[in-house]
Amino acid sequence: MRKPIAIGNWKMHKTVKESIRLVTELKNRLSGKQEVEVVVAPTSVALETVRIALQDVQIGVAAQNVHWEESGAFTGEVSAAMLADIGCTYVIIGHSERRQQWHETDAQVQLKFKAAIEQDLVPIVCIGETWQQRQDNETEKVIDKQLNEILVAGNIFHGSDFLIAYEPIWAIGTGNNATPEQAQKVHEHIREYLARMFRGDVAEQVRIVYGGSVTAKNSAELWRMPDVDGLLVGTASLEAESFSKIVLNQGER
Ligand code: PEP
């Protein structure tokens, strides 16, 4: 049985004080009512403070990025060992904003995956197509290529825990979410891919989450899809009211 999960990606928002305010309100609104695993991804500056503020509740923390080297002359970067050291448990890798703005490649995402699992961090691997690729009927081809290059090419999968985040690029921060049916179709394809490349039980265990303009309003329908095991939420995770509604909507499933 895959435990549903809601992940809030705060991107480059919230000072430390604002982060604390947000998680305090979130804790109050959820107050143990959630049937779903909840994870927030603050900036690296706020990560440890938020983790400490959440230690008495069932809300985890994720980093938004990681470097694949353990240490060295990599100005501005943070290693998996450093994240593990402050009690971080998840890390988002391959987000389309990093791919587009910092030209991150699947080969680099593969290295990040490996670095994360070596430190027992759970990678949340983001994949997804552009609008043009969807129009050209290339969604599945693009997804397969990304998964091949991240998971298969480096032979790095050894039964470790990881999540796949299907985040169509055209849906991120645009207000145009994929319909529940569109998300379900791609998630089903990803699960079939995992069964083919690994084993059936791996495909059954790996959580596949959807991200792209999820709101309190559209989340109930997305939660209802059988292969949507969770939601990765950007904008709507910046307010406790909307994020807690998304989390609590899962109960409607
Ligand atoms: C994201 O950044 O991963 C995301 C899904 O953002 P938004 O919810 O704002 O589309």
Tab-separated table of C-alpha atoms and ligand atoms in Angstrom:
chain	number	residue	atom	x	y	z
A	1	MET	CA	0.000	0.000	0.000
A	2	ARG	CA	1.524	3.347	-1.043
A	3	LYS	CA	1.116	6.074	1.573
A	4	PRO	CA	-0.222	9.250	-0.044
A	5	ILE	CA	2.064	12.255	0.243
A	6	ALA	CA	1.687	16.023	-0.166
A	7	ILE	CA	4.889	18.006	-0.748
A	8	GLY	CA	5.077	21.802	-0.634
A	9	ASN	CA	7.859	23.317	-2.742
A	10	TRP	CA	8.430	26.829	-1.434
A	11	LYS	CA	11.053	27.647	-4.081
A	12	MET	CA	12.864	30.944	-3.301
A	13	HIS	CA	10.135	32.251	-1.000
A	14	LYS	CA	9.953	32.991	2.741
A	15	THR	CA	12.573	34.292	5.131
A	16	VAL	CA	13.317	32.146	8.163
A	17	LYS	CA	10.772	34.094	10.238
A	18	GLU	CA	8.116	33.756	7.544
A	19	SER	CA	8.898	30.051	7.220
A	20	ILE	CA	8.338	29.519	10.929
A	21	ARG	CA	5.081	31.452	10.759
A	22	LEU	CA	3.901	29.282	7.869
A	23	VAL	CA	4.695	25.945	9.495
A	24	THR	CA	3.197	27.052	12.796
A	25	GLU	CA	-0.068	27.861	11.047
A	26	LEU	CA	0.127	24.642	9.066
A	27	LYS	CA	0.589	22.619	12.253
A	28	ASN	CA	-2.449	24.315	13.790
A	29	ARG	CA	-4.616	23.741	10.763
A	30	LEU	CA	-3.634	20.111	10.342
A	31	SER	CA	-3.246	19.262	14.050
A	32	GLY	CA	-2.737	15.568	13.343
A	33	LYS	CA	-5.883	15.333	11.210
A	34	GLN	CA	-4.074	14.404	8.046
A	35	GLU	CA	-4.155	10.863	6.696
A	36	VAL	CA	-1.412	11.715	4.295
A	37	GLU	CA	2.329	12.176	4.717
A	38	VAL	CA	3.195	15.886	4.596
A	39	VAL	CA	6.576	17.297	3.568
A	40	VAL	CA	7.671	20.898	3.052
A	41	ALA	CA	10.669	22.085	1.064
A	42	PRO	CA	11.880	25.465	2.399
A	43	THR	CA	14.973	27.257	1.124
A	44	SER	CA	18.248	25.757	2.319
A	45	VAL	CA	18.659	28.759	4.661
A	46	ALA	CA	15.459	27.879	6.540
A	47	LEU	CA	15.701	24.094	6.312
A	48	GLU	CA	17.148	23.293	9.725
A	49	THR	CA	15.022	25.824	11.619
A	50	VAL	CA	11.879	24.470	9.969
A	51	ARG	CA	12.924	20.885	10.696
A	52	ILE	CA	13.320	21.750	14.384
A	53	ALA	CA	9.974	23.587	14.445
A	54	LEU	CA	8.332	20.445	13.073
A	55	GLN	CA	10.007	17.854	15.251
A	56	ASP	CA	6.925	17.292	17.431
A	57	VAL	CA	4.625	16.620	14.464
A	58	GLN	CA	4.463	14.294	11.481
A	59	ILE	CA	5.645	16.792	8.867
A	60	GLY	CA	8.945	16.125	7.120
A	61	VAL	CA	11.365	18.399	5.306
A	62	ALA	CA	12.857	18.229	1.831
A	63	ALA	CA	15.694	20.157	0.247
A	64	GLN	CA	15.025	21.721	-3.153
A	65	ASN	CA	18.341	20.700	-4.657
A	66	VAL	CA	21.644	18.959	-3.869
A	67	HIS	CA	25.124	18.709	-5.345
A	68	TRP	CA	26.467	15.261	-6.139
A	69	GLU	CA	29.936	15.772	-4.640
A	70	GLU	CA	30.447	15.324	-0.914
A	71	SER	CA	32.450	18.546	-0.494
A	72	GLY	CA	34.819	20.754	-2.470
A	73	ALA	CA	35.184	23.956	-4.426
A	74	PHE	CA	31.539	24.305	-5.526
A	75	THR	CA	30.551	27.796	-4.480
A	76	GLY	CA	26.898	28.108	-3.530
A	77	GLU	CA	26.198	24.383	-3.448
A	78	VAL	CA	25.103	22.019	-0.667
A	79	SER	CA	25.945	18.300	-0.436
A	80	ALA	CA	23.731	15.347	0.473
A	81	ALA	CA	25.864	14.694	3.574
A	82	MET	CA	25.185	18.258	4.742
A	83	LEU	CA	21.439	17.820	4.238
A	84	ALA	CA	21.414	14.494	6.074
A	85	ASP	CA	23.410	16.091	8.871
A	86	ILE	CA	20.634	18.609	9.615
A	87	GLY	CA	17.924	15.948	9.615
A	88	CYS	CA	16.573	16.476	6.126
A	89	THR	CA	14.920	13.312	4.768
A	90	TYR	CA	13.848	14.121	1.190
A	91	VAL	CA	15.422	16.029	-1.672
A	92	ILE	CA	13.797	17.330	-4.862
A	93	ILE	CA	16.039	16.706	-7.870
A	94	GLY	CA	15.715	17.660	-11.520
A	95	HIS	CA	13.034	20.306	-11.029
A	96	SER	CA	12.247	21.883	-14.406
A	97	GLU	CA	13.230	25.337	-13.101
A	98	ARG	CA	16.720	23.974	-12.444
A	99	ARG	CA	16.790	22.238	-15.802
A	100	GLN	CA	15.670	25.369	-17.661
A	101	GLN	CA	17.451	28.120	-15.737
A	102	TRP	CA	20.633	26.269	-14.727
A	103	HIS	CA	20.709	23.869	-17.680
A	104	GLU	CA	20.755	20.799	-15.481
A	105	THR	CA	20.914	17.576	-17.459
A	106	ASP	CA	19.542	14.091	-16.840
A	107	ALA	CA	23.143	12.917	-16.375
A	108	GLN	CA	23.542	15.390	-13.510
A	109	VAL	CA	20.184	14.389	-12.042
A	110	GLN	CA	21.430	10.801	-12.103
A	111	LEU	CA	24.522	11.832	-10.074
A	112	LYS	CA	22.292	13.691	-7.619
A	113	PHE	CA	20.075	10.629	-7.253
A	114	LYS	CA	23.091	8.520	-6.409
A	115	ALA	CA	24.471	11.067	-3.926
A	116	ALA	CA	21.089	11.315	-2.207
A	117	ILE	CA	20.535	7.591	-1.725
A	118	GLU	CA	24.088	7.157	-0.449
A	119	GLN	CA	23.116	9.480	2.413
A	120	ASP	CA	19.716	7.815	2.909
A	121	LEU	CA	17.883	10.846	1.560
A	122	VAL	CA	14.797	10.005	-0.488
A	123	PRO	CA	15.054	11.607	-3.947
A	124	ILE	CA	11.936	13.141	-5.482
A	125	VAL	CA	12.808	12.889	-9.170
A	126	CYS	CA	11.053	15.480	-11.344
A	127	ILE	CA	10.285	14.676	-14.967
A	128	GLY	CA	7.871	16.093	-17.519
A	129	GLU	CA	7.336	17.361	-21.024
A	130	THR	CA	6.996	20.822	-22.570
A	131	TRP	CA	3.744	21.963	-24.178
A	132	GLN	CA	5.273	21.536	-27.634
A	133	GLN	CA	6.311	17.969	-26.851
A	134	ARG	CA	2.768	17.199	-25.673
A	135	GLN	CA	1.345	18.734	-28.852
A	136	ASP	CA	3.738	16.554	-30.880
A	137	ASN	CA	2.545	13.433	-29.019
A	138	GLU	CA	5.967	12.965	-27.502
A	139	THR	CA	5.055	12.915	-23.813
A	140	GLU	CA	5.737	9.208	-23.263
A	141	LYS	CA	8.921	9.285	-25.315
A	142	VAL	CA	10.243	12.235	-23.276
A	143	ILE	CA	9.313	10.572	-19.973
A	144	ASP	CA	10.996	7.285	-20.991
A	145	LYS	CA	14.157	9.092	-22.064
A	146	GLN	CA	14.369	10.977	-18.762
A	147	LEU	CA	13.786	7.821	-16.728
A	148	ASN	CA	16.301	5.871	-18.823
A	149	GLU	CA	18.975	8.487	-18.332
A	150	ILE	CA	18.332	9.028	-14.636
A	151	LEU	CA	17.442	5.584	-13.321
A	152	VAL	CA	18.696	3.030	-15.796
A	153	ALA	CA	21.809	4.364	-17.550
A	154	GLY	CA	23.869	4.583	-14.378
A	155	ASN	CA	22.547	1.299	-12.993
A	156	ILE	CA	21.935	3.163	-9.773
A	157	PHE	CA	18.694	1.651	-8.633
A	158	HIS	CA	19.180	-0.968	-5.918
A	159	GLY	CA	15.769	-1.153	-4.329
A	160	SER	CA	16.215	2.238	-2.699
A	161	ASP	CA	13.271	4.422	-1.776
A	162	PHE	CA	12.514	7.176	-4.257
A	163	LEU	CA	9.563	9.122	-5.657
A	164	ILE	CA	8.823	10.200	-9.195
A	165	ALA	CA	7.202	13.608	-9.628
A	166	TYR	CA	5.400	14.008	-12.933
A	167	GLU	CA	5.533	17.757	-13.499
A	168	PRO	CA	4.504	18.784	-17.001
A	169	ILE	CA	6.487	21.962	-17.638
A	170	TRP	CA	3.472	23.699	-19.188
A	171	ALA	CA	1.539	23.234	-15.947
A	172	ILE	CA	4.106	24.598	-13.509
A	173	GLY	CA	3.218	28.027	-12.163
A	174	THR	CA	0.873	28.691	-15.085
A	175	GLY	CA	-2.553	28.042	-13.574
A	176	ASN	CA	-3.086	25.359	-16.249
A	177	ASN	CA	-3.039	22.094	-14.377
A	178	ALA	CA	-3.087	18.756	-16.171
A	179	THR	CA	-6.562	17.278	-15.935
A	180	PRO	CA	-6.852	14.337	-13.535
A	181	GLU	CA	-7.226	12.049	-16.574
A	182	GLN	CA	-4.090	13.453	-18.245
A	183	ALA	CA	-2.111	12.994	-15.022
A	184	GLN	CA	-3.466	9.463	-14.484
A	185	LYS	CA	-2.536	8.438	-18.032
A	186	VAL	CA	1.091	9.528	-17.623
A	187	HIS	CA	1.352	8.064	-14.103
A	188	GLU	CA	0.071	4.747	-15.409
A	189	HIS	CA	2.682	4.877	-18.137
A	190	ILE	CA	5.422	5.584	-15.572
A	191	ARG	CA	4.282	2.643	-13.440
A	192	GLU	CA	4.315	0.355	-16.474
A	193	TYR	CA	7.805	1.605	-17.277
A	194	LEU	CA	8.991	0.786	-13.726
A	195	ALA	CA	7.467	-2.695	-13.949
A	196	ARG	CA	9.222	-3.288	-17.260
A	197	MET	CA	12.630	-1.931	-16.265
A	198	PHE	CA	12.704	-3.171	-12.684
A	199	ARG	CA	10.136	-5.499	-11.119
A	200	GLY	CA	6.394	-5.476	-10.594
A	201	ASP	CA	6.765	-4.987	-6.837
A	202	VAL	CA	9.027	-1.952	-7.422
A	203	ALA	CA	6.392	-0.438	-9.676
A	204	GLU	CA	3.768	-1.066	-7.020
A	205	GLN	CA	5.850	0.522	-4.259
A	206	VAL	CA	7.229	3.666	-5.886
A	207	ARG	CA	5.066	6.705	-5.240
A	208	ILE	CA	4.312	8.807	-8.295
A	209	VAL	CA	3.223	12.340	-7.463
A	210	TYR	CA	1.733	14.989	-9.710
A	211	GLY	CA	2.842	18.632	-9.735
A	212	GLY	CA	1.670	21.626	-11.772
A	213	SER	CA	-0.801	24.315	-10.652
A	214	VAL	CA	-2.406	22.164	-7.964
A	215	THR	CA	-4.930	24.175	-5.931
A	216	ALA	CA	-7.343	23.500	-3.094
A	217	LYS	CA	-10.039	23.427	-5.758
A	218	ASN	CA	-8.568	20.950	-8.241
A	219	SER	CA	-6.786	18.709	-5.712
A	220	ALA	CA	-9.759	16.533	-4.698
A	221	GLU	CA	-10.163	15.235	-8.252
A	222	LEU	CA	-6.428	14.650	-8.651
A	223	TRP	CA	-6.293	12.692	-5.366
A	224	ARG	CA	-9.008	10.395	-6.716
A	225	MET	CA	-6.852	9.065	-9.540
A	226	PRO	CA	-5.593	5.550	-8.717
A	227	ASP	CA	-1.990	6.183	-9.807
A	228	VAL	CA	-1.696	9.670	-8.317
A	229	ASP	CA	-0.021	8.834	-5.006
A	230	GLY	CA	0.630	12.408	-4.043
A	231	LEU	CA	0.821	16.046	-5.038
A	232	LEU	CA	3.830	18.343	-5.382
A	233	VAL	CA	2.545	21.846	-4.789
A	234	GLY	CA	4.333	25.119	-5.502
A	235	THR	CA	2.318	28.348	-5.291
A	236	ALA	CA	-0.543	26.930	-3.230
A	237	SER	CA	1.896	25.634	-0.588
A	238	LEU	CA	2.947	29.178	0.315
A	239	GLU	CA	-0.252	29.745	2.301
A	240	ALA	CA	-1.210	27.430	5.158
A	241	GLU	CA	-4.880	27.755	4.277
A	242	SER	CA	-4.597	26.456	0.714
A	243	PHE	CA	-1.934	23.837	1.446
A	244	SER	CA	-3.834	22.409	4.418
A	245	LYS	CA	-6.992	22.215	2.295
A	246	ILE	CA	-5.053	20.256	-0.327
A	247	VAL	CA	-3.738	17.902	2.368
A	248	LEU	CA	-7.148	17.421	3.969
A	249	ASN	CA	-8.845	16.934	0.591
A	250	GLN	CA	-7.039	13.624	0.359
A	251	GLY	CA	-9.508	12.257	2.899
A	252	GLU	CA	-12.193	12.715	0.242
A	253	ARG	CA	-10.441	10.190	-1.988
B	1	PEP	C1	6.444	23.216	-8.612
B	1	PEP	O1	7.184	24.176	-8.558
B	1	PEP	O2	6.900	22.080	-8.454
B	1	PEP	C2	5.026	23.443	-8.887
B	1	PEP	C3	4.287	22.407	-9.139
B	1	PEP	O3	4.580	24.759	-8.862
B	1	PEP	P1	3.050	25.265	-9.004
B	1	PEP	O4	2.230	24.430	-8.047
B	1	PEP	O5	3.082	26.685	-8.630
B	1	PEP	O6	2.647	25.022	-10.411
